[in-house]
PDB file of C-alpha atoms in Angstrom:
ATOM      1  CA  UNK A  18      -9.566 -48.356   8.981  1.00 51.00           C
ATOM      2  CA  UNK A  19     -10.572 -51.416   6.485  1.00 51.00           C
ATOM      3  CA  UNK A  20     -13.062 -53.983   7.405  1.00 52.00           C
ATOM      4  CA  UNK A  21     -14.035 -56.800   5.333  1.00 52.00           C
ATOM      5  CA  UNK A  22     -17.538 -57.306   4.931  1.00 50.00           C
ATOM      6  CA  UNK A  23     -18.794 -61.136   5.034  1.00 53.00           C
ATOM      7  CA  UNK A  24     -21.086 -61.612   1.429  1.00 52.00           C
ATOM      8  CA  UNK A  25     -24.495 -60.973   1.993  1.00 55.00           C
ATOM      9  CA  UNK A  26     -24.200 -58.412   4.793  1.00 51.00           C
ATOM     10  CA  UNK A  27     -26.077 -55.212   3.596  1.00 54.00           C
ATOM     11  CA  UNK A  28     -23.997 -52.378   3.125  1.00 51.00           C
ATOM     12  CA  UNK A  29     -24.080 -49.355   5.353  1.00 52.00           C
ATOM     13  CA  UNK A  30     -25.625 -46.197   4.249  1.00 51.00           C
ATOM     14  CA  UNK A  31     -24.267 -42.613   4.636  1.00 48.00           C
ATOM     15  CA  UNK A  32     -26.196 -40.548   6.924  1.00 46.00           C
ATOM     16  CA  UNK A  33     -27.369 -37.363   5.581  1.00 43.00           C
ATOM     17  CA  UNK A  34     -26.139 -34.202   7.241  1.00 40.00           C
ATOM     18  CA  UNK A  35     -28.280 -33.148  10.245  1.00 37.00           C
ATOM     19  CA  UNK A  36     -27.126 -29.617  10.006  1.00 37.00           C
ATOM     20  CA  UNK A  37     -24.006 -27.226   9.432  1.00 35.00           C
ATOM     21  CA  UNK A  38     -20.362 -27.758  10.469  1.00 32.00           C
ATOM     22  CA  UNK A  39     -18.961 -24.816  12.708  1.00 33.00           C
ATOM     23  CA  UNK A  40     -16.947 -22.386  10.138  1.00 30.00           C
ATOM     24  CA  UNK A  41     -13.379 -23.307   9.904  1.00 32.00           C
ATOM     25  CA  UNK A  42     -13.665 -26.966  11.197  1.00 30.00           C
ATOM     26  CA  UNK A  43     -13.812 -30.341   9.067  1.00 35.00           C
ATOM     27  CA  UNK A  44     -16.170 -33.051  10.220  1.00 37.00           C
ATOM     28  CA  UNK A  45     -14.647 -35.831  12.501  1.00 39.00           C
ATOM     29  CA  UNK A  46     -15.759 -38.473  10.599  1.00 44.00           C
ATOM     30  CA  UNK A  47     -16.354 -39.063   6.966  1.00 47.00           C
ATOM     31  CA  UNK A  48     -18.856 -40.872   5.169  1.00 54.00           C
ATOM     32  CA  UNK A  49     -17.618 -44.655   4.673  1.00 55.00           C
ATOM     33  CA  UNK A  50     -16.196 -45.932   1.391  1.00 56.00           C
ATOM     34  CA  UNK A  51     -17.224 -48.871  -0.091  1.00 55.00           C
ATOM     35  CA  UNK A  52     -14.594 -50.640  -2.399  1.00 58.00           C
ATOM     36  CA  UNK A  53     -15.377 -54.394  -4.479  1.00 57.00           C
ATOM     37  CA  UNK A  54     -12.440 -56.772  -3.799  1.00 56.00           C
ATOM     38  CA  UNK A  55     -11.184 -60.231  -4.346  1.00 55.00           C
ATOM     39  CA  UNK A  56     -12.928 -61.303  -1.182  1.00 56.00           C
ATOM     40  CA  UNK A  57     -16.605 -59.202  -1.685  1.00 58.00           C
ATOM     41  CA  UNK A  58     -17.171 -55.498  -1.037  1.00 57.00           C
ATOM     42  CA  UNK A  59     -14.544 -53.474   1.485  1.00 57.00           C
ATOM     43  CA  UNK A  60     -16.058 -50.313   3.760  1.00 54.00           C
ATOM     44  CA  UNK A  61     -13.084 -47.894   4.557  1.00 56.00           C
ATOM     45  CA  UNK A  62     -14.027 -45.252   7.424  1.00 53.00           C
ATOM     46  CA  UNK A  63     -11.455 -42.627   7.712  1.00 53.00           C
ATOM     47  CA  UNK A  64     -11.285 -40.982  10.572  1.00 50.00           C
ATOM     48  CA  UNK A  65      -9.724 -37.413  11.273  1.00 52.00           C
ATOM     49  CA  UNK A  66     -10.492 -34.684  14.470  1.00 51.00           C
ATOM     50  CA  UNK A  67     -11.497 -31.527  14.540  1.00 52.00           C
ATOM     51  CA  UNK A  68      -9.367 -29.240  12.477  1.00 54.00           C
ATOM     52  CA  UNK A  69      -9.276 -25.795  13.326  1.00 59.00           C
ATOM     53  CA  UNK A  70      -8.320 -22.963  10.784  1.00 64.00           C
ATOM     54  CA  UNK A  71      -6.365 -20.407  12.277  1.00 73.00           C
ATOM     55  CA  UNK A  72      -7.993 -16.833  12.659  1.00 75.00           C
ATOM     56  CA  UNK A  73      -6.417 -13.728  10.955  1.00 72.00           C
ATOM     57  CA  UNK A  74      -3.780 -11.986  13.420  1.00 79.00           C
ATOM     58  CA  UNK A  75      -5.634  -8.814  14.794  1.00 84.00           C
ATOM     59  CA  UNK A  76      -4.711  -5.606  13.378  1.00 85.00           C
ATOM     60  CA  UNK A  77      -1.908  -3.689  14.890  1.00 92.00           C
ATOM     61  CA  UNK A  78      -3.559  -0.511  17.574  1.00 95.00           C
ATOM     62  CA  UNK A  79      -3.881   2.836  16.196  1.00 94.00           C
ATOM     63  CA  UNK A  80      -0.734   4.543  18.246  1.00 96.00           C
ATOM     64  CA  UNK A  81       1.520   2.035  16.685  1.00 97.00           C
ATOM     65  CA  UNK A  82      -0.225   2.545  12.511  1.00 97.00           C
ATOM     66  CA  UNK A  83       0.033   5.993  13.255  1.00 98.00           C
ATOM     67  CA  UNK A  84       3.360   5.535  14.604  1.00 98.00           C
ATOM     68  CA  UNK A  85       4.434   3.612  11.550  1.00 98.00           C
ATOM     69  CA  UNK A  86       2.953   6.339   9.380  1.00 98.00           C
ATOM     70  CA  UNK A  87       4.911   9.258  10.317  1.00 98.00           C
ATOM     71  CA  UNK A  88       8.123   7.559  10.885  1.00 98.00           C
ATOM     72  CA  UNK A  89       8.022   6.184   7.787  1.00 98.00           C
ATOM     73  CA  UNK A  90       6.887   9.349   6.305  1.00 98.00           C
ATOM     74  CA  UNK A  91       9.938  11.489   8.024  1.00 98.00           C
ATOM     75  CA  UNK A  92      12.165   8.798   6.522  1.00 98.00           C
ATOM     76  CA  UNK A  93      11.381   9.234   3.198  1.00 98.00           C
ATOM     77  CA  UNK A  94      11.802  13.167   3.137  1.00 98.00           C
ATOM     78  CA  UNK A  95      14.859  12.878   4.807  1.00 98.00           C
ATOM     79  CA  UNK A  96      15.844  10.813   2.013  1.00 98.00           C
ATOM     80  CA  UNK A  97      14.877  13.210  -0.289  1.00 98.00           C
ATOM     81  CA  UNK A  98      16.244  16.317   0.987  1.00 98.00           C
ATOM     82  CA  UNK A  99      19.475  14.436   2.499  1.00 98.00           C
ATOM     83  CA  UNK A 100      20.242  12.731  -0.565  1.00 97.00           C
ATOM     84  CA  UNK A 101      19.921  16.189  -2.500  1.00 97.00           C
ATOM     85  CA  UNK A 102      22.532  17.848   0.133  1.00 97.00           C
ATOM     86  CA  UNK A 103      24.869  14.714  -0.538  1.00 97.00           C
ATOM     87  CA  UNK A 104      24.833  15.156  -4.802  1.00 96.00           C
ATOM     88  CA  UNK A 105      25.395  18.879  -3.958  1.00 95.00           C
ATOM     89  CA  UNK A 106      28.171  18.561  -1.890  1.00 95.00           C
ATOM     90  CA  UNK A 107      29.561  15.931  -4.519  1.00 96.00           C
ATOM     91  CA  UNK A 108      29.391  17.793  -7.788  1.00 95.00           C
ATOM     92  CA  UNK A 109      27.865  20.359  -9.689  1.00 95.00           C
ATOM     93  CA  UNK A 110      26.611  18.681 -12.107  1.00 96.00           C
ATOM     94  CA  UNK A 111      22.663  19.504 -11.896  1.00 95.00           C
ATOM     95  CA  UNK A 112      21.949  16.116 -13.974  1.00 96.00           C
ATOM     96  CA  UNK A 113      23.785  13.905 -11.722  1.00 96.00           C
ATOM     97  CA  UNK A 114      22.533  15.531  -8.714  1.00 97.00           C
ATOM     98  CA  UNK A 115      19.235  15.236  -9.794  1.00 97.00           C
ATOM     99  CA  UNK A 116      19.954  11.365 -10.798  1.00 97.00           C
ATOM    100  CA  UNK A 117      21.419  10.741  -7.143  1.00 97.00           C
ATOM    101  CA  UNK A 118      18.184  12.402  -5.503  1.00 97.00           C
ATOM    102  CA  UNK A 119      15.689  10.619  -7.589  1.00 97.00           C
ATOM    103  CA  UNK A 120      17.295   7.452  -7.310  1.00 97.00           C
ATOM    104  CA  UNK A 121      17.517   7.592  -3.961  1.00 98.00           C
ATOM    105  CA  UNK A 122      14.104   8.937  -3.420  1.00 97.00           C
ATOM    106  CA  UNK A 123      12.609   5.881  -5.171  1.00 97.00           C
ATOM    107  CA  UNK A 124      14.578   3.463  -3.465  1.00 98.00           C
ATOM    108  CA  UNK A 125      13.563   4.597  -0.374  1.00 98.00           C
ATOM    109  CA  UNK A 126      10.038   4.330  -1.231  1.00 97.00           C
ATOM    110  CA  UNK A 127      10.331   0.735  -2.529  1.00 97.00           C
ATOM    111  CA  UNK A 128      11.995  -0.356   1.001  1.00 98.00           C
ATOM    112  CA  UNK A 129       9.659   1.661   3.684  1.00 98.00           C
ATOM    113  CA  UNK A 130       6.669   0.860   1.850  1.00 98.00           C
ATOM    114  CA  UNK A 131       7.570  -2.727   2.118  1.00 97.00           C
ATOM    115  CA  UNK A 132       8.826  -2.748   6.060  1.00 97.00           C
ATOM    116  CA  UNK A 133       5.640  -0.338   7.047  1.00 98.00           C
ATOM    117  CA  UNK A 134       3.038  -1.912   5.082  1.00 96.00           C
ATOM    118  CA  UNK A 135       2.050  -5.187   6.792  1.00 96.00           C
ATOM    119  CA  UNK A 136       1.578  -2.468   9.975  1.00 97.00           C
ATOM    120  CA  UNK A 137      -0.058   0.526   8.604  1.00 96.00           C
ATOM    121  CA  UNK A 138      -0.326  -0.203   4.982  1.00 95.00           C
ATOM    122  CA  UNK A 139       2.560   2.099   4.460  1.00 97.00           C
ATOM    123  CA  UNK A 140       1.026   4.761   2.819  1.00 98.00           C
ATOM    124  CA  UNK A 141       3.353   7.905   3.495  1.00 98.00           C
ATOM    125  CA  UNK A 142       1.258  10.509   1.500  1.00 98.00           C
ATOM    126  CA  UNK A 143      -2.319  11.958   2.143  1.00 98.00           C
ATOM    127  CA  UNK A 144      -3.396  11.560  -0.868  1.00 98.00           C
ATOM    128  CA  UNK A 145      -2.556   7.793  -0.816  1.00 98.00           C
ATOM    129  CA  UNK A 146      -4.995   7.464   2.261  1.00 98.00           C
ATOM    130  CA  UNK A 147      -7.118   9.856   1.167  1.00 97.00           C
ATOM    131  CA  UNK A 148      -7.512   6.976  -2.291  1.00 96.00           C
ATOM    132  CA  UNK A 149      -8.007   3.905   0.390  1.00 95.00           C
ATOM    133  CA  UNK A 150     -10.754   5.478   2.044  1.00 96.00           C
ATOM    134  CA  UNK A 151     -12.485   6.280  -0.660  1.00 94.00           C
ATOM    135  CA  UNK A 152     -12.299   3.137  -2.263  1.00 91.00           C
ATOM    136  CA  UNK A 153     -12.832   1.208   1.168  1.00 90.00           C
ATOM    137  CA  UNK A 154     -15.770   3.485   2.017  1.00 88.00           C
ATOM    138  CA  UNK A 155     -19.107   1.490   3.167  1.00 82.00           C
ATOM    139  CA  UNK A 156     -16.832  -1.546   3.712  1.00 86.00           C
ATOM    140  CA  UNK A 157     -16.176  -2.846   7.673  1.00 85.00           C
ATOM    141  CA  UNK A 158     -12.777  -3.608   6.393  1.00 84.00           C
ATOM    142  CA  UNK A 159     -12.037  -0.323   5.020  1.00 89.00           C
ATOM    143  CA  UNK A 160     -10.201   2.339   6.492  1.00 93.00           C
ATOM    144  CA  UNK A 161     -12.655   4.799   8.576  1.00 94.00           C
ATOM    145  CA  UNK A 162     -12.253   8.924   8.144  1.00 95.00           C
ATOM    146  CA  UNK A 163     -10.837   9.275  11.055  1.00 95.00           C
ATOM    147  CA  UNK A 164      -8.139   6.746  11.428  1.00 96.00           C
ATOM    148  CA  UNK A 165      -7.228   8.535   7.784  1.00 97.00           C
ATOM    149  CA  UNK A 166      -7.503  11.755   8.987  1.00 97.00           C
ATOM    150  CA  UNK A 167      -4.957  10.612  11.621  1.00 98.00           C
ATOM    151  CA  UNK A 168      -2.898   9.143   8.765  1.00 98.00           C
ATOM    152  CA  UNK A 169      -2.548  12.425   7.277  1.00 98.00           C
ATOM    153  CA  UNK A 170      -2.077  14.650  10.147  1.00 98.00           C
ATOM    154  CA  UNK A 171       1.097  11.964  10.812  1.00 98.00           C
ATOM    155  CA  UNK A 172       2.459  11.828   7.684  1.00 98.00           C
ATOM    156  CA  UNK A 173       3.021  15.289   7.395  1.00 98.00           C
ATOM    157  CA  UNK A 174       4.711  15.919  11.136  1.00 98.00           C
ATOM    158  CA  UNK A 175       6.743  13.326   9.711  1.00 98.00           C
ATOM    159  CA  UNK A 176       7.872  14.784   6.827  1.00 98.00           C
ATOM    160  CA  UNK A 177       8.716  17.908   8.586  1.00 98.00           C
ATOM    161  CA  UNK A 178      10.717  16.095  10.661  1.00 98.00           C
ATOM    162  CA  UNK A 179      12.477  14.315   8.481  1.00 98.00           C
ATOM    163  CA  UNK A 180      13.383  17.259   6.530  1.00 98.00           C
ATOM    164  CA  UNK A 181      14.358  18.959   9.636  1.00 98.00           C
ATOM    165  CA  UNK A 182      16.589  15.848  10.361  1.00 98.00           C
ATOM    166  CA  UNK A 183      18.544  15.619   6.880  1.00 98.00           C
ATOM    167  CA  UNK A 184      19.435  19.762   7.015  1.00 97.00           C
ATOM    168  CA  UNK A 185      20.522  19.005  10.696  1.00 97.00           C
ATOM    169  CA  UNK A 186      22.916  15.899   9.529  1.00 97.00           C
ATOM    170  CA  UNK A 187      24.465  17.906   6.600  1.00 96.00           C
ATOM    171  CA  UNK A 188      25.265  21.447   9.253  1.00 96.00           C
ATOM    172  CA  UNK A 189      22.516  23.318   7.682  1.00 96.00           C
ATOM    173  CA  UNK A 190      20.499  25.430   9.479  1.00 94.00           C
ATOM    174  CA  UNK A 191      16.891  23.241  10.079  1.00 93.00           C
ATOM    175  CA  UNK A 192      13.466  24.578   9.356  1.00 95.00           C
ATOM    176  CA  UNK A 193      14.807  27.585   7.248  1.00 96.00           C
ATOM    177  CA  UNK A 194      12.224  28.703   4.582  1.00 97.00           C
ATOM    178  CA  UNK A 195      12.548  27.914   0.604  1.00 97.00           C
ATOM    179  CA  UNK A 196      13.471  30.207  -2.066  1.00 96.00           C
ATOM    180  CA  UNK A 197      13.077  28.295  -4.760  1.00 96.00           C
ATOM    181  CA  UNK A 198       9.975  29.023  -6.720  1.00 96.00           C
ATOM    182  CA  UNK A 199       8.258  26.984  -8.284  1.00 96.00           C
ATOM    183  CA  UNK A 200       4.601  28.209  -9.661  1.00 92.00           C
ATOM    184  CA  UNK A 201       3.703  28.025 -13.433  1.00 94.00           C
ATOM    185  CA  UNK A 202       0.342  25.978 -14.833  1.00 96.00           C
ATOM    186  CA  UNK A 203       2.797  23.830 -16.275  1.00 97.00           C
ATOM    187  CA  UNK A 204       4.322  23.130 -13.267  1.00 98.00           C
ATOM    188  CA  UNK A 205       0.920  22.701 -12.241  1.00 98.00           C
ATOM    189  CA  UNK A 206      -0.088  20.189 -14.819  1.00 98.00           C
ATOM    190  CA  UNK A 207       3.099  18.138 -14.468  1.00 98.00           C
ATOM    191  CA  UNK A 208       2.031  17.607 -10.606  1.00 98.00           C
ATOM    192  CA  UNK A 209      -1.385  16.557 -11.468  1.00 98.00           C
ATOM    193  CA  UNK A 210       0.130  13.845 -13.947  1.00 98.00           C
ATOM    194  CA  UNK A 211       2.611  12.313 -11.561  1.00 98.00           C
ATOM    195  CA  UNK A 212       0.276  11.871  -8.549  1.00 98.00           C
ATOM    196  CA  UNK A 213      -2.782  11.137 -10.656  1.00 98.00           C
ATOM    197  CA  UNK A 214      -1.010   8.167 -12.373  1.00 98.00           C
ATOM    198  CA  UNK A 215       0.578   6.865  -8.713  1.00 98.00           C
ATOM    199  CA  UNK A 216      -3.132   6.739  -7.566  1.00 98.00           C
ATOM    200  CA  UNK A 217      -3.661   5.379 -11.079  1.00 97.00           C
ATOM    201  CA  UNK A 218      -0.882   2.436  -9.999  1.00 97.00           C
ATOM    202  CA  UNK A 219      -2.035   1.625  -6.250  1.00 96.00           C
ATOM    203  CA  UNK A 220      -5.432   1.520  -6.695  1.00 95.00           C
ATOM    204  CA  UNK A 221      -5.182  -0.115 -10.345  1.00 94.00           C
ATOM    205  CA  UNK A 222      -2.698  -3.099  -8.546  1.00 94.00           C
ATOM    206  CA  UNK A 223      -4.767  -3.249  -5.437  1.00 91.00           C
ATOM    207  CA  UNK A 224      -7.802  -3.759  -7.031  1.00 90.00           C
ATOM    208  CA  UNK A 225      -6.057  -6.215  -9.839  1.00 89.00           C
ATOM    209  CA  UNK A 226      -5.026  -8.536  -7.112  1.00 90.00           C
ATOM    210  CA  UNK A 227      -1.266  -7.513  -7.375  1.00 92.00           C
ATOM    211  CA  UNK A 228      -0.755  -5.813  -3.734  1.00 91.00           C
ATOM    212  CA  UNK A 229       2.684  -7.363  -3.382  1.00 94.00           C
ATOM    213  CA  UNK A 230       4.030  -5.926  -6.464  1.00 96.00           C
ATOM    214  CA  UNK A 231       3.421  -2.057  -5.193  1.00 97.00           C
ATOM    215  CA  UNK A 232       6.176  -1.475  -3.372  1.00 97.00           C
ATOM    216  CA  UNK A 233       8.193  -2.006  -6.630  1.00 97.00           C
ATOM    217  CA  UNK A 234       5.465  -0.329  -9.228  1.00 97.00           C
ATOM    218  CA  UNK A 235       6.179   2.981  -7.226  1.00 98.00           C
ATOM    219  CA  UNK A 236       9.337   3.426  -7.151  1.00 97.00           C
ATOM    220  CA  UNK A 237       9.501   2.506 -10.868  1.00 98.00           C
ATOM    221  CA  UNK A 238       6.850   5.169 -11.273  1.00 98.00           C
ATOM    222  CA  UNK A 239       8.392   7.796  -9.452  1.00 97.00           C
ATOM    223  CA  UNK A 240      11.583   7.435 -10.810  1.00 97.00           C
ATOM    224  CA  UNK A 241       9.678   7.691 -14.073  1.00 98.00           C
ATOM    225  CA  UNK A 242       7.701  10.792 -12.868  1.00 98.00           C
ATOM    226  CA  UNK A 243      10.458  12.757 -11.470  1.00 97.00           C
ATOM    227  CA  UNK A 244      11.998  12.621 -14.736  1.00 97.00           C
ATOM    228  CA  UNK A 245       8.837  12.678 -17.308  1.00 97.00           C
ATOM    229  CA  UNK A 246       7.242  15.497 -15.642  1.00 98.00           C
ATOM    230  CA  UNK A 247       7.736  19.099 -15.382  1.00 97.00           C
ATOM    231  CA  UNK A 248       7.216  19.595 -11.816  1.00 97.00           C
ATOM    232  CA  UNK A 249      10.192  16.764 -11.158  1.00 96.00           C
ATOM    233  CA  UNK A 250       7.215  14.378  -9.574  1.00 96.00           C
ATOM    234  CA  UNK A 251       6.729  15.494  -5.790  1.00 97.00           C
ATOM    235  CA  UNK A 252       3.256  13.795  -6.110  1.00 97.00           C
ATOM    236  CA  UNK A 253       3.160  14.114  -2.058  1.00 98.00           C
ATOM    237  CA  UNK A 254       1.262  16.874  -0.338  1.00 98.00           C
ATOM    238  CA  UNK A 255       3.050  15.955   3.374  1.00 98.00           C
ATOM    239  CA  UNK A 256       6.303  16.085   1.585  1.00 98.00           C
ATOM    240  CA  UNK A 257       5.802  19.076  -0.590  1.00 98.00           C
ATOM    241  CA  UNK A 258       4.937  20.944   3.006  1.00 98.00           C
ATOM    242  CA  UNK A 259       8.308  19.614   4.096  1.00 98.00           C
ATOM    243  CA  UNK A 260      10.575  20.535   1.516  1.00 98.00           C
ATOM    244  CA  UNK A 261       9.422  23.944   1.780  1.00 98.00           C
ATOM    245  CA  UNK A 262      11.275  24.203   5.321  1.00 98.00           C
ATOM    246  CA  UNK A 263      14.283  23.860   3.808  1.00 97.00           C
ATOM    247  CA  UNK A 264      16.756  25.749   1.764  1.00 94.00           C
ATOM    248  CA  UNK A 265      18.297  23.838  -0.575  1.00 94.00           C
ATOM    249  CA  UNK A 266      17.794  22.702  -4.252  1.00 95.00           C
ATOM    250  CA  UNK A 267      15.192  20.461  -3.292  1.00 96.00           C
ATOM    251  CA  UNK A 268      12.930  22.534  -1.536  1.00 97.00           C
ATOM    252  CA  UNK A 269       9.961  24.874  -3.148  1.00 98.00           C
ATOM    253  CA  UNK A 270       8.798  28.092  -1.818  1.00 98.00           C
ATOM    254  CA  UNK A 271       6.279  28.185   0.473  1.00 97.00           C
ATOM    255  CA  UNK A 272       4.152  30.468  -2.081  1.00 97.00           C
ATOM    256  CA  UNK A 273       4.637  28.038  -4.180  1.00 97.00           C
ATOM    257  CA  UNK A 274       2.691  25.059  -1.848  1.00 98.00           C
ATOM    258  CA  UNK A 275      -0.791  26.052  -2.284  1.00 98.00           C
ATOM    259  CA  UNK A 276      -0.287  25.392  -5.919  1.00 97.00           C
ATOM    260  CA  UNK A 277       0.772  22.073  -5.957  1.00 98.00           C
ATOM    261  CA  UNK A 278      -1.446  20.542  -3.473  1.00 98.00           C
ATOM    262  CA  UNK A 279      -3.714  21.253  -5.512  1.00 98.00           C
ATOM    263  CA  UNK A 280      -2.268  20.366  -8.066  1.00 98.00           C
ATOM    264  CA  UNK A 281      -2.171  16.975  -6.383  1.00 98.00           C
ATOM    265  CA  UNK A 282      -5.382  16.798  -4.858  1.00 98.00           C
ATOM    266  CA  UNK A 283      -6.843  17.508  -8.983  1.00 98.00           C
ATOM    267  CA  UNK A 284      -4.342  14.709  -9.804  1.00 98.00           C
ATOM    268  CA  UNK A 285      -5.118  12.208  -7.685  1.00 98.00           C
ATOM    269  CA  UNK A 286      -9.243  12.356  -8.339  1.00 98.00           C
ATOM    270  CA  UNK A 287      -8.415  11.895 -11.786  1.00 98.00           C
ATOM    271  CA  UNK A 288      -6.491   8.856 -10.910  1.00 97.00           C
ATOM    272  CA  UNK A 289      -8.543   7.370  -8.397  1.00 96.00           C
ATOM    273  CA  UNK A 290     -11.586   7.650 -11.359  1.00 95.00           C
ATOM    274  CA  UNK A 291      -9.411   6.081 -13.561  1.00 95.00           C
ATOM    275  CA  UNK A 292      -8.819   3.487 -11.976  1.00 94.00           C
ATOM    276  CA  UNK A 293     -12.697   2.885 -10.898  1.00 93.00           C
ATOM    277  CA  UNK A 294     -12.861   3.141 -14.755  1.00 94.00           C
ATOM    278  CA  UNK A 295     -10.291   0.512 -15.507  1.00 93.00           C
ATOM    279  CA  UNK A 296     -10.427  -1.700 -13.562  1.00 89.00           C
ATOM    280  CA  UNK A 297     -13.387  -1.560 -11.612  1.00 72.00           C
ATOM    281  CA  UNK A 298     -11.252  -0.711  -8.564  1.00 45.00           C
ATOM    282  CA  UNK A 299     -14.012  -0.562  -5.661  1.00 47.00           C
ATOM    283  CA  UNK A 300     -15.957  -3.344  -6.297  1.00 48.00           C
ATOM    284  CA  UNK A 301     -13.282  -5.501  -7.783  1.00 46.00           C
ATOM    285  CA  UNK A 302     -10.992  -4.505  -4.376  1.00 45.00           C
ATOM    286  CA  UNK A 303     -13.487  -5.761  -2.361  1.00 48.00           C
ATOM    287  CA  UNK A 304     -14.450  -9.264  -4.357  1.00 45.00           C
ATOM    288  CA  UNK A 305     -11.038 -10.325  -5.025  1.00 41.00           C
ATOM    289  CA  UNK A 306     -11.115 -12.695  -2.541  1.00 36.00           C
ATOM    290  CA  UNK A 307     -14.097 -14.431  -3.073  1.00 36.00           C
ATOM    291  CA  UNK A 308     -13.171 -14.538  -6.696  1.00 37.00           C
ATOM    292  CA  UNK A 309      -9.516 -16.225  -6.225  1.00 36.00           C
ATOM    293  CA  UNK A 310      -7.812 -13.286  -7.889  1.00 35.00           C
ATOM    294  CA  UNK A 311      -4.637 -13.832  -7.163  1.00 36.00           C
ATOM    295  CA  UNK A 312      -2.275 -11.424  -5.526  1.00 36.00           C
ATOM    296  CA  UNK A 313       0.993 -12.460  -7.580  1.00 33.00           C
ATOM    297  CA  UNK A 314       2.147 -11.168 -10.998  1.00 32.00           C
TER     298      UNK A 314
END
């Protein structure tokens, strides 16, 4: 509202605040304005109510994030063992097959990551959870040991069921051991590579302010893994488990487990310190926000 002010009248003063606002509203009225005209000095009041900013939606219960977790997780092996019994029934070529599997494999990642994250975070591997708690540890907002150790013990009935399910839609026999060995210290060392540089990428975007782009970062990676690495990039300790239940090409021997979770686990410490190293991944994780880091590319 304007009001002219007859010449001579004093002008008003602003009164000084006599404490703080409530967080999240804006004050109902702001100090005047006082404008020189034409006709003599102009006060302009503007006037606005209460303004409230809306809370944060609540966080989904722990049935449905665990839910989320080992659906998702049985989803993504039965990609990866179903998609393997598809190239083999299509050709014989092992490069092709292993281009349809991978392929698949990382497209699936890229889509369930995205559709489970905003309810679990969409984690689908251990070691993945295992890498938020650490990094969230001491922090109200990060995820406590035993909603992760309920992650993990999810994750892998999931896979197992999900590798169960794929044999079961191709006629195979479900749940039928491996025999395909796969135990060398190269093998080994290729494991540790892949899943220490997908820690490397989740914790290295998450703490960079680039959470939206992670979906996309690893699938690139593992498509990048499978084929860089010796070991073919299973960089997934519920999965491994899984694949080991079934027969075909895509499985390992259960001998052969032990091995590459640790594999993993080695892996995945280097990757998570790397990160820390790089790019200050705790700290920088948790002060993002206050610093305006923004979450885009």
């Amino acid at each position: 509202m304007t009001t002219p002010v007859p010449s001579g009248t004093p002008l008003p003063k602003p009164t000084p605040p006599t404490g703080f606002l409530p967080t999240g509203f804006l004050p109902a009225d702001s100090p005047p304005t006082v404008t020189t005209g034409p006709t003599g000095p102009t006060v302009t009041t503007t006037t606005t109510g209460p303004t409230a900013v809306p809370p944060p939606p609540p966080p989904p219960p722990p049935g449905r994030r665990l839910a989320a977790e080992l659906v998702g997780t049985a989803l993504l092996a039965a990609v990866v063992v179903g998609s393997g019994r598809q190239a083999d029934a299509l050709t014989a070529d092992a490069g092709l097959r292993f281009l349809a599997d991978v392929g698949a494999s990382a497209a699936a990642l890229a889509v369930l990551i995205t559709l489970f994250g905003p309810v679990s975070g969409g984690h689908l591997n251990p070691l993945i959870t295992a890498g938020a708690w650490w990094t969230g540890r001491g922090d109200p907002a990060g995820l406590p040991l035993r909603a992760a150790v309920g992650y993990a013990a999810a994750q892998t009935v999931g896979a197992v069921a999900g590798t169960g399910l794929a044999d079961a839609m191709f006629g195979h026999p479900a749940f039928r051991l491996s025999t395909v060995p796969r135990g060398s210290g190269a093998l080994w060392l290729g494991e540790a590579v892949a899943t220490g540089t997908l820690l490397l990428v989740v914790t290295g975007a998450t703490a960079a302010g680039r959470g939206r782009s992670v979906p996309a970062l690893v699938g690139l990676w593992v498509v990048a893994a499978c084929w860089a690495t010796s070991s073919g990039g299973f960089a997934n300790p519920a999965v491994t488990l899984g694949r080991a239940l079934t027969d075909g090409w895509t499985g390992i021997a259960p001998g052969s487990v032990p091995g590459f979770v640790l594999a993993q686990c080695a892996g995945a410490a280097a990757g998570l310190g790397l990160a820390a190293l790089l790019f200050d991944g705790r700290e920088r994780a948790h002060s993002g926000a206050r610093q305006g880091v923004s979450d885009t590319p």
